[in-house]
Coordinates of C-alpha atoms in Angstrom, one line a residue:
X10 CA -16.1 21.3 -18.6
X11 CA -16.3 22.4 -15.4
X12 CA -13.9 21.8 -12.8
X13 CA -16.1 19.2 -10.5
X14 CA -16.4 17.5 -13.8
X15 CA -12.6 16.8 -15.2
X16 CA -11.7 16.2 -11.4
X17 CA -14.1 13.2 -11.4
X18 CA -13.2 12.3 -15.1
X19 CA -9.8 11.9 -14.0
X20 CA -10.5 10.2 -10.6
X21 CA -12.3 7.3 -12.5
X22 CA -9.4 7.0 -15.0
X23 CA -7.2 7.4 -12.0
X24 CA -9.4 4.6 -10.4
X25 CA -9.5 1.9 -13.2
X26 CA -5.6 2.7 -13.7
X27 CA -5.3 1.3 -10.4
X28 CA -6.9 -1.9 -10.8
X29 CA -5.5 -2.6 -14.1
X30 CA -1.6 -1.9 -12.7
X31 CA -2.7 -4.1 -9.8
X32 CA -3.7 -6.9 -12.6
X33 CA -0.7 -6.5 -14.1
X34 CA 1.8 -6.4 -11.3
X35 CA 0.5 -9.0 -9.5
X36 CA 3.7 -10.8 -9.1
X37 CA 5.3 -7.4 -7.1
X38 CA 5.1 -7.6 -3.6
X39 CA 2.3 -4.8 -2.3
X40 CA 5.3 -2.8 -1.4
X41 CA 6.3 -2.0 -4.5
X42 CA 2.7 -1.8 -6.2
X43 CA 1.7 0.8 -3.4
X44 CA 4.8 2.5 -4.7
X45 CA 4.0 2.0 -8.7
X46 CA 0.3 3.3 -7.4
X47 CA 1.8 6.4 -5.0
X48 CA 4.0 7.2 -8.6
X49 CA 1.3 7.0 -11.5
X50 CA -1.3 9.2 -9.1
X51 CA 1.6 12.3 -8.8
X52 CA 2.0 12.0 -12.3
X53 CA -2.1 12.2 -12.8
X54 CA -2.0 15.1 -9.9
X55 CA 0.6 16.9 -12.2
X56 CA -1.4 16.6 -15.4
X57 CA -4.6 17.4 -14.2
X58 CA -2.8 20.6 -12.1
X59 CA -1.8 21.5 -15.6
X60 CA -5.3 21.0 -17.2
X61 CA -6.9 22.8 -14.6
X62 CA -4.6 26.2 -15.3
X63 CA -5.1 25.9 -18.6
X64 CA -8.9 25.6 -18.1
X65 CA -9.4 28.0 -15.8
X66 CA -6.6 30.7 -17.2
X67 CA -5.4 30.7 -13.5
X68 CA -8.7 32.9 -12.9
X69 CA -11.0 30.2 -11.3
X70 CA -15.2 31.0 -11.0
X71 CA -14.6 29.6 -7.2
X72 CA -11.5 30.4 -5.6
X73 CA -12.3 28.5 -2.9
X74 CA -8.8 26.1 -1.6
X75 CA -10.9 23.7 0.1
X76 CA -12.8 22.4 -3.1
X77 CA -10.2 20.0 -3.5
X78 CA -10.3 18.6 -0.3
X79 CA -14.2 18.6 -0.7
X80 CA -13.8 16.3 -3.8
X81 CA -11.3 13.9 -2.8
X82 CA -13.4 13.3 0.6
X83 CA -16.6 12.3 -1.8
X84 CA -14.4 10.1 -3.7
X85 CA -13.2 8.5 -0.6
X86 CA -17.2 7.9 0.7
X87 CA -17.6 6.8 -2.9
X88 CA -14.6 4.6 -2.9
X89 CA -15.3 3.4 0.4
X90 CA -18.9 2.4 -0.6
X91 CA -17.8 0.5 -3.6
X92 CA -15.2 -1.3 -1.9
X93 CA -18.0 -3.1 0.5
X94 CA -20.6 -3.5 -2.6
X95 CA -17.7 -5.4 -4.4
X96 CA -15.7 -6.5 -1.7
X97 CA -18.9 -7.0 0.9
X98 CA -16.9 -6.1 3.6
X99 CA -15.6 -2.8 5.3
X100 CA -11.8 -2.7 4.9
X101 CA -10.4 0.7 6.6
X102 CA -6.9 -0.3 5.8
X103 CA -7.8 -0.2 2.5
X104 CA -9.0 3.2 3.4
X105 CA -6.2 4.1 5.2
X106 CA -4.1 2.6 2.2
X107 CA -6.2 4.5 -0.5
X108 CA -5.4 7.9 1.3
X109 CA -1.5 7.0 1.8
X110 CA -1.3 6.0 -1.9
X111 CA -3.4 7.7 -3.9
X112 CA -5.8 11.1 -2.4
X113 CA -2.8 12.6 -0.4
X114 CA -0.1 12.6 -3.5
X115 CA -2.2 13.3 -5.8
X116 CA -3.8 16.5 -4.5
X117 CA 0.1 17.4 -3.4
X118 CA 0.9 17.0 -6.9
X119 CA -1.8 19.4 -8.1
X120 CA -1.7 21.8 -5.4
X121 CA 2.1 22.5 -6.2
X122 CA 1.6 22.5 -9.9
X123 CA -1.4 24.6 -9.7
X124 CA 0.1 27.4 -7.7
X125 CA 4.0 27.3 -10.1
X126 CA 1.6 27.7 -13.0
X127 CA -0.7 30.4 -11.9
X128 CA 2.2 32.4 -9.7
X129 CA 1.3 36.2 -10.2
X130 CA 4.1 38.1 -11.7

């Protein structure tokens, strides 16, 4: 698989984790289910870091750093447009939220795994 592919594999499963741990912590204040969300999407950003040096051998096709950033921004316009089909309203907050939560931790996550696991010795 390529890496486009697993990183959109794992933003949908990222995704439906995310309404499913909404579901079931509804009783939490949004305080501490922002902070159950910010948790579980480091903990995806450090698997799929992993996957993706295994996949790749640390010897990507395209080196290029700003592909991640490319790929979360299309999942945010993707996100964004689901949120008023379903929601049928623009929210930026929820925006705003989603980044906070979710995009910004979990690229961190893999960025910092990534580059320990593919250091040159």
């Amino acid at each position: 698989m390529t890496r486009t592919i697993t990183f959109f594999l794992i933003r949908a499963v990222a995704l439906l984790w995310v309404m499913a741990l909404a579901n079931i912590a509804k009783a939490l204040n949004p305080w501490a289910i922002s902070v159950l969300i910010l948790v579980s999407e480091v903990a995806l950003g450090i698997v799929w870091g992993r996957m993706e040096s295994q996949l790749s051998a640390c010897k990507p096709r395209s080196p290029n750093p700003n592909r991640l950033f490319v790929l979360m921004v299309f999942v945010g316009i993707v996100e964004s447009v689901g949120s008023v089909i379903l929601v049928s309203t623009f929210a930026p907050w929820l925006i705003v939220w989603r980044t906070l939560t979710a995009y910004i931790p979990f690229s961190l996550a893999e960025f910092f795994v990534y580059r320990k696991l593919c250091r040159v010795k």
